[in-house]
Every structure is written in structure tokens, then in C-alpha cells.
Amino acid sequence: MDIMDQQLAQAMLAEVEQTQQRSGRFLGYWRQGRIIQIWGLVWMAAHLATFFLPARSGSIWLVCDAVGFAATIWLRLRSRDAASSKHTDRRLLCAALILLLFGMLASLLIGPHGRAIEVLWTCMAMTGYMLYGLWAGLRWTVLGAAVMAASLAAYFCLGPWYDLAMAAAAGGGLLLGGTWIRNAR
């Protein structure tokens, strides 16, 4: 094999590897986009129900979060294959656990201040999205930043309309963002 053939073979192998990486990223976008869409619907339903039944907020969120987690687990198990589970980075799971534990501690320190706790958890979830974007792609970071900014604006500026705004901004943002991520090309 002469030098030209070796260079051509190396270039072709590099192109195949690049195509494989892009295909894997887009398959991940497609699979995870469904989960984001589910959480958009969950957040939308929870915020709308909280707006109309504020005294039942805790129960509403407990039920909605349970539905969201059950749907997430079901979708993850349903779409699991050897390739996707092999590439799951355990550090991402540990980072999510650290954020969860920090959120629980911060919630205890803040006390029973409903909206403040809610915005804290929203910002933490979106921080997780932005950090995940460092591994998985810019769309995650953009989605996390947009939903976080909308949530903070609703918290500081919209007072009694907060839950309606959050249904549209956070729930709708995740629903649209999941569609955007799922349709990545």
C-alpha cells in the first residue's frame, strides 16, 4: 500500500468516526427530547393546577413529579440498548445526585417559602441542563439558560401571575425545547 492509499484510508476512517459520533449525538437528542417534552407537560400541568388551587400546591407537585419520574424511567428503560447504556457517563449521574442533595439542603435552609423553593429547584434543574450541555451539545445549555431566565423573570416581575407565567415559560419552554432538541439535525 503506498502513501496515497494510507492517507486516503485514514481520511475515510476519520470521516466514518465523525459520522458515528454525530449519529450518536443526534440519536441521544431524539431520545432525550421526549423526556424533556414529558417534563414540559408535567411542569405546565403543575403550575396551572397550582394557580387555580394554591392551597393544594404541595400535593399537586408531589403527584406531578411522581408522574414525571415514572414516565422518565419508563422511557429510559424502553429505549435502552447496549450502546447507549455503555456510553452513559457515571460522573453525570453523580453530578445529578450532588445537585439533588444540594437542593434538598437549600430547601431546608430556606424554609417554607413556596415560590422561592420552586424557583430554586427550577434553576437547579436548568443548571443541570446547562452543565449536561458541556458533554451533550449546545442545545441543552441554551434550553437551560432560557428556561432559567424566564423563571427568574416570572419570580421577580409577575407576582400573582407567577404560576400562569411559569406554566407558559417553564412548562412551555421545556415542551418546545424538547421538540427543538428532538428535531436536531
JSON list of C-alpha atoms in Angstrom, two decimals:
[
{"chain": "A", "resi": 1, "resn": "MET", "atom": "CA", "xyz": [0.00, 0.00, 0.00]},
{"chain": "A", "resi": 2, "resn": "ASP", "atom": "CA", "xyz": [1.53, 3.31, -1.00]},
{"chain": "A", "resi": 3, "resn": "ILE", "atom": "CA", "xyz": [1.39, 6.62, 0.93]},
{"chain": "A", "resi": 4, "resn": "MET", "atom": "CA", "xyz": [-1.63, 7.92, -1.01]},
{"chain": "A", "resi": 5, "resn": "ASP", "atom": "CA", "xyz": [-3.66, 4.81, -0.19]},
{"chain": "A", "resi": 6, "resn": "GLN", "atom": "CA", "xyz": [-2.76, 5.08, 3.51]},
{"chain": "A", "resi": 7, "resn": "GLN", "atom": "CA", "xyz": [-3.72, 8.75, 3.64]},
{"chain": "A", "resi": 8, "resn": "LEU", "atom": "CA", "xyz": [-7.00, 8.05, 1.87]},
{"chain": "A", "resi": 9, "resn": "ALA", "atom": "CA", "xyz": [-7.76, 5.16, 4.24]},
{"chain": "A", "resi": 10, "resn": "GLN", "atom": "CA", "xyz": [-7.00, 7.36, 7.28]},
{"chain": "A", "resi": 11, "resn": "ALA", "atom": "CA", "xyz": [-9.21, 10.15, 5.94]},
{"chain": "A", "resi": 12, "resn": "MET", "atom": "CA", "xyz": [-12.05, 7.72, 5.30]},
{"chain": "A", "resi": 13, "resn": "LEU", "atom": "CA", "xyz": [-11.75, 6.21, 8.79]},
{"chain": "A", "resi": 14, "resn": "ALA", "atom": "CA", "xyz": [-11.77, 9.67, 10.34]},
{"chain": "A", "resi": 15, "resn": "GLU", "atom": "CA", "xyz": [-14.90, 10.54, 8.37]},
{"chain": "A", "resi": 16, "resn": "VAL", "atom": "CA", "xyz": [-16.62, 7.33, 9.48]},
{"chain": "A", "resi": 17, "resn": "GLU", "atom": "CA", "xyz": [-15.72, 8.04, 13.12]},
{"chain": "A", "resi": 18, "resn": "GLN", "atom": "CA", "xyz": [-17.02, 11.61, 12.86]},
{"chain": "A", "resi": 19, "resn": "THR", "atom": "CA", "xyz": [-20.27, 10.38, 11.30]},
{"chain": "A", "resi": 20, "resn": "GLN", "atom": "CA", "xyz": [-20.65, 7.79, 14.06]},
{"chain": "A", "resi": 21, "resn": "GLN", "atom": "CA", "xyz": [-20.19, 10.46, 16.76]},
{"chain": "A", "resi": 22, "resn": "ARG", "atom": "CA", "xyz": [-22.72, 12.80, 15.14]},
{"chain": "A", "resi": 23, "resn": "SER", "atom": "CA", "xyz": [-25.22, 9.97, 14.71]},
{"chain": "A", "resi": 24, "resn": "GLY", "atom": "CA", "xyz": [-24.84, 9.04, 18.37]},
{"chain": "A", "resi": 25, "resn": "ARG", "atom": "CA", "xyz": [-25.35, 12.65, 19.47]},
{"chain": "A", "resi": 26, "resn": "PHE", "atom": "CA", "xyz": [-28.47, 13.06, 17.32]},
{"chain": "A", "resi": 27, "resn": "LEU", "atom": "CA", "xyz": [-29.90, 9.74, 18.50]},
{"chain": "A", "resi": 28, "resn": "GLY", "atom": "CA", "xyz": [-29.35, 10.94, 22.08]},
{"chain": "A", "resi": 29, "resn": "TYR", "atom": "CA", "xyz": [-31.07, 14.23, 21.24]},
{"chain": "A", "resi": 30, "resn": "TRP", "atom": "CA", "xyz": [-34.03, 12.34, 19.78]},
{"chain": "A", "resi": 31, "resn": "ARG", "atom": "CA", "xyz": [-34.38, 10.01, 22.78]},
{"chain": "A", "resi": 32, "resn": "GLN", "atom": "CA", "xyz": [-33.88, 12.68, 25.43]},
{"chain": "A", "resi": 33, "resn": "GLY", "atom": "CA", "xyz": [-36.09, 15.21, 23.68]},
{"chain": "A", "resi": 34, "resn": "ARG", "atom": "CA", "xyz": [-39.11, 13.04, 24.51]},
{"chain": "A", "resi": 35, "resn": "ILE", "atom": "CA", "xyz": [-38.22, 13.13, 28.19]},
{"chain": "A", "resi": 36, "resn": "ILE", "atom": "CA", "xyz": [-37.90, 16.92, 28.13]},
{"chain": "A", "resi": 37, "resn": "GLN", "atom": "CA", "xyz": [-41.29, 17.15, 26.41]},
{"chain": "A", "resi": 38, "resn": "ILE", "atom": "CA", "xyz": [-42.84, 15.00, 29.16]},
{"chain": "A", "resi": 39, "resn": "TRP", "atom": "CA", "xyz": [-41.38, 17.28, 31.84]},
{"chain": "A", "resi": 40, "resn": "GLY", "atom": "CA", "xyz": [-42.69, 20.31, 29.96]},
{"chain": "A", "resi": 41, "resn": "LEU", "atom": "CA", "xyz": [-46.19, 18.85, 30.16]},
{"chain": "A", "resi": 42, "resn": "VAL", "atom": "CA", "xyz": [-45.69, 17.95, 33.83]},
{"chain": "A", "resi": 43, "resn": "TRP", "atom": "CA", "xyz": [-44.50, 21.44, 34.75]},
{"chain": "A", "resi": 44, "resn": "MET", "atom": "CA", "xyz": [-47.27, 23.04, 32.72]},
{"chain": "A", "resi": 45, "resn": "ALA", "atom": "CA", "xyz": [-49.94, 20.94, 34.46]},
{"chain": "A", "resi": 46, "resn": "ALA", "atom": "CA", "xyz": [-48.45, 21.51, 37.92]},
{"chain": "A", "resi": 47, "resn": "HIS", "atom": "CA", "xyz": [-48.19, 25.29, 37.50]},
{"chain": "A", "resi": 48, "resn": "LEU", "atom": "CA", "xyz": [-51.71, 25.59, 36.09]},
{"chain": "A", "resi": 49, "resn": "ALA", "atom": "CA", "xyz": [-53.15, 23.45, 38.88]},
{"chain": "A", "resi": 50, "resn": "THR", "atom": "CA", "xyz": [-51.21, 25.46, 41.47]},
{"chain": "A", "resi": 51, "resn": "PHE", "atom": "CA", "xyz": [-52.56, 28.71, 40.05]},
{"chain": "A", "resi": 52, "resn": "PHE", "atom": "CA", "xyz": [-56.15, 27.51, 40.45]},
{"chain": "A", "resi": 53, "resn": "LEU", "atom": "CA", "xyz": [-55.63, 25.52, 43.68]},
{"chain": "A", "resi": 54, "resn": "PRO", "atom": "CA", "xyz": [-52.79, 27.27, 45.55]},
{"chain": "A", "resi": 55, "resn": "ALA", "atom": "CA", "xyz": [-53.64, 25.63, 48.89]},
{"chain": "A", "resi": 56, "resn": "ARG", "atom": "CA", "xyz": [-53.01, 22.20, 47.31]},
{"chain": "A", "resi": 57, "resn": "SER", "atom": "CA", "xyz": [-49.64, 23.13, 45.78]},
{"chain": "A", "resi": 58, "resn": "GLY", "atom": "CA", "xyz": [-47.60, 20.57, 47.72]},
{"chain": "A", "resi": 59, "resn": "SER", "atom": "CA", "xyz": [-49.89, 17.67, 46.79]},
{"chain": "A", "resi": 60, "resn": "ILE", "atom": "CA", "xyz": [-50.11, 18.84, 43.19]},
{"chain": "A", "resi": 61, "resn": "TRP", "atom": "CA", "xyz": [-46.34, 18.93, 42.79]},
{"chain": "A", "resi": 62, "resn": "LEU", "atom": "CA", "xyz": [-45.89, 15.59, 44.54]},
{"chain": "A", "resi": 63, "resn": "VAL", "atom": "CA", "xyz": [-48.31, 13.87, 42.15]},
{"chain": "A", "resi": 64, "resn": "CYS", "atom": "CA", "xyz": [-47.00, 15.66, 39.05]},
{"chain": "A", "resi": 65, "resn": "ASP", "atom": "CA", "xyz": [-43.35, 14.93, 39.92]},
{"chain": "A", "resi": 66, "resn": "ALA", "atom": "CA", "xyz": [-44.20, 11.26, 40.56]},
{"chain": "A", "resi": 67, "resn": "VAL", "atom": "CA", "xyz": [-45.84, 11.07, 37.12]},
{"chain": "A", "resi": 68, "resn": "GLY", "atom": "CA", "xyz": [-42.83, 12.79, 35.54]},
{"chain": "A", "resi": 69, "resn": "PHE", "atom": "CA", "xyz": [-40.30, 10.48, 37.19]},
{"chain": "A", "resi": 70, "resn": "ALA", "atom": "CA", "xyz": [-42.34, 7.38, 36.33]},
{"chain": "A", "resi": 71, "resn": "ALA", "atom": "CA", "xyz": [-42.59, 8.48, 32.68]},
{"chain": "A", "resi": 72, "resn": "THR", "atom": "CA", "xyz": [-38.87, 9.27, 32.58]},
{"chain": "A", "resi": 73, "resn": "ILE", "atom": "CA", "xyz": [-37.91, 5.87, 33.97]},
{"chain": "A", "resi": 74, "resn": "TRP", "atom": "CA", "xyz": [-40.31, 4.11, 31.60]},
{"chain": "A", "resi": 75, "resn": "LEU", "atom": "CA", "xyz": [-38.94, 5.95, 28.54]},
{"chain": "A", "resi": 76, "resn": "ARG", "atom": "CA", "xyz": [-35.33, 5.35, 29.59]},
{"chain": "A", "resi": 77, "resn": "LEU", "atom": "CA", "xyz": [-35.91, 1.62, 30.09]},
{"chain": "A", "resi": 78, "resn": "ARG", "atom": "CA", "xyz": [-37.87, 1.35, 26.85]},
{"chain": "A", "resi": 79, "resn": "SER", "atom": "CA", "xyz": [-35.16, 2.98, 24.74]},
{"chain": "A", "resi": 80, "resn": "ARG", "atom": "CA", "xyz": [-32.18, 1.37, 26.45]},
{"chain": "A", "resi": 81, "resn": "ASP", "atom": "CA", "xyz": [-29.76, -0.60, 24.35]},
{"chain": "A", "resi": 82, "resn": "ALA", "atom": "CA", "xyz": [-26.24, -1.88, 24.88]},
{"chain": "A", "resi": 83, "resn": "ALA", "atom": "CA", "xyz": [-24.62, 1.04, 23.06]},
{"chain": "A", "resi": 84, "resn": "SER", "atom": "CA", "xyz": [-26.46, 3.79, 24.93]},
{"chain": "A", "resi": 85, "resn": "SER", "atom": "CA", "xyz": [-26.01, 2.24, 28.38]},
{"chain": "A", "resi": 86, "resn": "LYS", "atom": "CA", "xyz": [-22.34, 1.57, 27.70]},
{"chain": "A", "resi": 87, "resn": "HIS", "atom": "CA", "xyz": [-21.73, 5.25, 26.94]},
{"chain": "A", "resi": 88, "resn": "THR", "atom": "CA", "xyz": [-23.55, 6.64, 29.99]},
{"chain": "A", "resi": 89, "resn": "ASP", "atom": "CA", "xyz": [-21.02, 8.61, 31.98]},
{"chain": "A", "resi": 90, "resn": "ARG", "atom": "CA", "xyz": [-21.35, 7.79, 35.68]},
{"chain": "A", "resi": 91, "resn": "ARG", "atom": "CA", "xyz": [-19.98, 11.25, 36.51]},
{"chain": "A", "resi": 92, "resn": "LEU", "atom": "CA", "xyz": [-23.16, 12.77, 35.07]},
{"chain": "A", "resi": 93, "resn": "LEU", "atom": "CA", "xyz": [-25.27, 10.63, 37.38]},
{"chain": "A", "resi": 94, "resn": "CYS", "atom": "CA", "xyz": [-23.10, 11.62, 40.35]},
{"chain": "A", "resi": 95, "resn": "ALA", "atom": "CA", "xyz": [-23.37, 15.30, 39.39]},
{"chain": "A", "resi": 96, "resn": "ALA", "atom": "CA", "xyz": [-27.17, 15.00, 39.28]},
{"chain": "A", "resi": 97, "resn": "LEU", "atom": "CA", "xyz": [-27.15, 13.38, 42.72]},
{"chain": "A", "resi": 98, "resn": "ILE", "atom": "CA", "xyz": [-24.95, 16.17, 44.10]},
{"chain": "A", "resi": 99, "resn": "LEU", "atom": "CA", "xyz": [-27.35, 18.80, 42.71]},
{"chain": "A", "resi": 100, "resn": "LEU", "atom": "CA", "xyz": [-30.30, 16.92, 44.20]},
{"chain": "A", "resi": 101, "resn": "LEU", "atom": "CA", "xyz": [-28.71, 16.74, 47.65]},
{"chain": "A", "resi": 102, "resn": "PHE", "atom": "CA", "xyz": [-27.74, 20.41, 47.50]},
{"chain": "A", "resi": 103, "resn": "GLY", "atom": "CA", "xyz": [-31.31, 21.32, 46.55]},
{"chain": "A", "resi": 104, "resn": "MET", "atom": "CA", "xyz": [-32.68, 19.36, 49.48]},
{"chain": "A", "resi": 105, "resn": "LEU", "atom": "CA", "xyz": [-30.29, 21.11, 51.88]},
{"chain": "A", "resi": 106, "resn": "ALA", "atom": "CA", "xyz": [-31.06, 24.54, 50.42]},
{"chain": "A", "resi": 107, "resn": "SER", "atom": "CA", "xyz": [-34.79, 23.82, 50.69]},
{"chain": "A", "resi": 108, "resn": "LEU", "atom": "CA", "xyz": [-34.38, 23.03, 54.38]},
{"chain": "A", "resi": 109, "resn": "LEU", "atom": "CA", "xyz": [-32.41, 26.24, 54.93]},
{"chain": "A", "resi": 110, "resn": "ILE", "atom": "CA", "xyz": [-34.85, 28.44, 53.01]},
{"chain": "A", "resi": 111, "resn": "GLY", "atom": "CA", "xyz": [-37.86, 27.02, 54.80]},
{"chain": "A", "resi": 112, "resn": "PRO", "atom": "CA", "xyz": [-41.49, 27.01, 53.68]},
{"chain": "A", "resi": 113, "resn": "HIS", "atom": "CA", "xyz": [-41.35, 29.80, 51.12]},
{"chain": "A", "resi": 114, "resn": "GLY", "atom": "CA", "xyz": [-43.17, 28.16, 48.20]},
{"chain": "A", "resi": 115, "resn": "ARG", "atom": "CA", "xyz": [-42.15, 30.22, 45.21]},
{"chain": "A", "resi": 116, "resn": "ALA", "atom": "CA", "xyz": [-38.56, 30.70, 46.37]},
{"chain": "A", "resi": 117, "resn": "ILE", "atom": "CA", "xyz": [-38.15, 26.94, 46.75]},
{"chain": "A", "resi": 118, "resn": "GLU", "atom": "CA", "xyz": [-39.83, 26.34, 43.41]},
{"chain": "A", "resi": 119, "resn": "VAL", "atom": "CA", "xyz": [-37.55, 28.79, 41.59]},
{"chain": "A", "resi": 120, "resn": "LEU", "atom": "CA", "xyz": [-34.53, 27.32, 43.35]},
{"chain": "A", "resi": 121, "resn": "TRP", "atom": "CA", "xyz": [-35.42, 23.84, 42.06]},
{"chain": "A", "resi": 122, "resn": "THR", "atom": "CA", "xyz": [-36.15, 25.17, 38.58]},
{"chain": "A", "resi": 123, "resn": "CYS", "atom": "CA", "xyz": [-32.79, 26.96, 38.49]},
{"chain": "A", "resi": 124, "resn": "MET", "atom": "CA", "xyz": [-31.01, 23.86, 39.76]},
{"chain": "A", "resi": 125, "resn": "ALA", "atom": "CA", "xyz": [-32.64, 21.63, 37.15]},
{"chain": "A", "resi": 126, "resn": "MET", "atom": "CA", "xyz": [-31.73, 24.12, 34.42]},
{"chain": "A", "resi": 127, "resn": "THR", "atom": "CA", "xyz": [-28.18, 24.38, 35.77]},
{"chain": "A", "resi": 128, "resn": "GLY", "atom": "CA", "xyz": [-28.03, 20.61, 35.35]},
{"chain": "A", "resi": 129, "resn": "TYR", "atom": "CA", "xyz": [-29.20, 21.01, 31.75]},
{"chain": "A", "resi": 130, "resn": "MET", "atom": "CA", "xyz": [-26.56, 23.67, 31.10]},
{"chain": "A", "resi": 131, "resn": "LEU", "atom": "CA", "xyz": [-23.81, 21.51, 32.61]},
{"chain": "A", "resi": 132, "resn": "TYR", "atom": "CA", "xyz": [-25.01, 18.48, 30.66]},
{"chain": "A", "resi": 133, "resn": "GLY", "atom": "CA", "xyz": [-24.72, 20.64, 27.56]},
{"chain": "A", "resi": 134, "resn": "LEU", "atom": "CA", "xyz": [-20.95, 20.68, 28.08]},
{"chain": "A", "resi": 135, "resn": "TRP", "atom": "CA", "xyz": [-20.98, 16.95, 27.26]},
{"chain": "A", "resi": 136, "resn": "ALA", "atom": "CA", "xyz": [-24.04, 16.51, 25.09]},
{"chain": "A", "resi": 137, "resn": "GLY", "atom": "CA", "xyz": [-24.28, 19.66, 22.99]},
{"chain": "A", "resi": 138, "resn": "LEU", "atom": "CA", "xyz": [-25.06, 23.36, 22.99]},
{"chain": "A", "resi": 139, "resn": "ARG", "atom": "CA", "xyz": [-28.84, 22.91, 22.69]},
{"chain": "A", "resi": 140, "resn": "TRP", "atom": "CA", "xyz": [-29.01, 21.70, 26.29]},
{"chain": "A", "resi": 141, "resn": "THR", "atom": "CA", "xyz": [-27.14, 24.76, 27.53]},
{"chain": "A", "resi": 142, "resn": "VAL", "atom": "CA", "xyz": [-29.33, 27.15, 25.53]},
{"chain": "A", "resi": 143, "resn": "LEU", "atom": "CA", "xyz": [-32.52, 25.45, 26.76]},
{"chain": "A", "resi": 144, "resn": "GLY", "atom": "CA", "xyz": [-31.39, 25.55, 30.39]},
{"chain": "A", "resi": 145, "resn": "ALA", "atom": "CA", "xyz": [-30.38, 29.22, 30.22]},
{"chain": "A", "resi": 146, "resn": "ALA", "atom": "CA", "xyz": [-33.63, 30.26, 28.50]},
{"chain": "A", "resi": 147, "resn": "VAL", "atom": "CA", "xyz": [-35.92, 28.47, 30.97]},
{"chain": "A", "resi": 148, "resn": "MET", "atom": "CA", "xyz": [-33.89, 29.73, 33.93]},
{"chain": "A", "resi": 149, "resn": "ALA", "atom": "CA", "xyz": [-34.04, 33.34, 32.70]},
{"chain": "A", "resi": 150, "resn": "ALA", "atom": "CA", "xyz": [-37.80, 33.11, 32.10]},
{"chain": "A", "resi": 151, "resn": "SER", "atom": "CA", "xyz": [-38.33, 31.57, 35.55]},
{"chain": "A", "resi": 152, "resn": "LEU", "atom": "CA", "xyz": [-36.36, 34.30, 37.30]},
{"chain": "A", "resi": 153, "resn": "ALA", "atom": "CA", "xyz": [-38.22, 36.98, 35.36]},
{"chain": "A", "resi": 154, "resn": "ALA", "atom": "CA", "xyz": [-41.56, 35.44, 36.38]},
{"chain": "A", "resi": 155, "resn": "TYR", "atom": "CA", "xyz": [-40.46, 35.23, 40.02]},
{"chain": "A", "resi": 156, "resn": "PHE", "atom": "CA", "xyz": [-39.24, 38.81, 40.30]},
{"chain": "A", "resi": 157, "resn": "CYS", "atom": "CA", "xyz": [-41.70, 40.58, 38.00]},
{"chain": "A", "resi": 158, "resn": "LEU", "atom": "CA", "xyz": [-45.06, 38.83, 37.77]},
{"chain": "A", "resi": 159, "resn": "GLY", "atom": "CA", "xyz": [-46.29, 38.44, 41.36]},
{"chain": "A", "resi": 160, "resn": "PRO", "atom": "CA", "xyz": [-49.80, 36.94, 41.37]},
{"chain": "A", "resi": 161, "resn": "TRP", "atom": "CA", "xyz": [-49.44, 35.75, 37.78]},
{"chain": "A", "resi": 162, "resn": "TYR", "atom": "CA", "xyz": [-46.31, 33.77, 38.58]},
{"chain": "A", "resi": 163, "resn": "ASP", "atom": "CA", "xyz": [-47.79, 30.27, 38.16]},
{"chain": "A", "resi": 164, "resn": "LEU", "atom": "CA", "xyz": [-49.51, 31.12, 34.88]},
{"chain": "A", "resi": 165, "resn": "ALA", "atom": "CA", "xyz": [-46.29, 32.64, 33.58]},
{"chain": "A", "resi": 166, "resn": "MET", "atom": "CA", "xyz": [-44.33, 29.58, 34.73]},
{"chain": "A", "resi": 167, "resn": "ALA", "atom": "CA", "xyz": [-46.80, 27.23, 33.01]},
{"chain": "A", "resi": 168, "resn": "ALA", "atom": "CA", "xyz": [-46.04, 29.06, 29.76]},
{"chain": "A", "resi": 169, "resn": "ALA", "atom": "CA", "xyz": [-42.36, 29.89, 30.33]},
{"chain": "A", "resi": 170, "resn": "ALA", "atom": "CA", "xyz": [-41.02, 26.81, 32.11]},
{"chain": "A", "resi": 171, "resn": "GLY", "atom": "CA", "xyz": [-43.56, 24.19, 31.02]},
{"chain": "A", "resi": 172, "resn": "GLY", "atom": "CA", "xyz": [-43.92, 25.58, 27.52]},
{"chain": "A", "resi": 173, "resn": "GLY", "atom": "CA", "xyz": [-40.19, 26.23, 27.32]},
{"chain": "A", "resi": 174, "resn": "LEU", "atom": "CA", "xyz": [-39.40, 22.61, 28.10]},
{"chain": "A", "resi": 175, "resn": "LEU", "atom": "CA", "xyz": [-42.08, 21.37, 25.73]},
{"chain": "A", "resi": 176, "resn": "LEU", "atom": "CA", "xyz": [-40.75, 23.49, 22.86]},
{"chain": "A", "resi": 177, "resn": "GLY", "atom": "CA", "xyz": [-37.13, 22.90, 23.89]},
{"chain": "A", "resi": 178, "resn": "GLY", "atom": "CA", "xyz": [-37.69, 19.14, 23.88]},
{"chain": "A", "resi": 179, "resn": "THR", "atom": "CA", "xyz": [-39.12, 19.42, 20.38]},
{"chain": "A", "resi": 180, "resn": "TRP", "atom": "CA", "xyz": [-36.12, 21.53, 19.31]},
{"chain": "A", "resi": 181, "resn": "ILE", "atom": "CA", "xyz": [-33.66, 19.04, 20.79]},
{"chain": "A", "resi": 182, "resn": "ARG", "atom": "CA", "xyz": [-35.54, 16.06, 19.39]},
{"chain": "A", "resi": 183, "resn": "ASN", "atom": "CA", "xyz": [-35.52, 17.51, 15.86]},
{"chain": "A", "resi": 184, "resn": "ALA", "atom": "CA", "xyz": [-31.81, 18.38, 15.85]},
{"chain": "A", "resi": 185, "resn": "ARG", "atom": "CA", "xyz": [-30.11, 17.83, 12.51]}
]
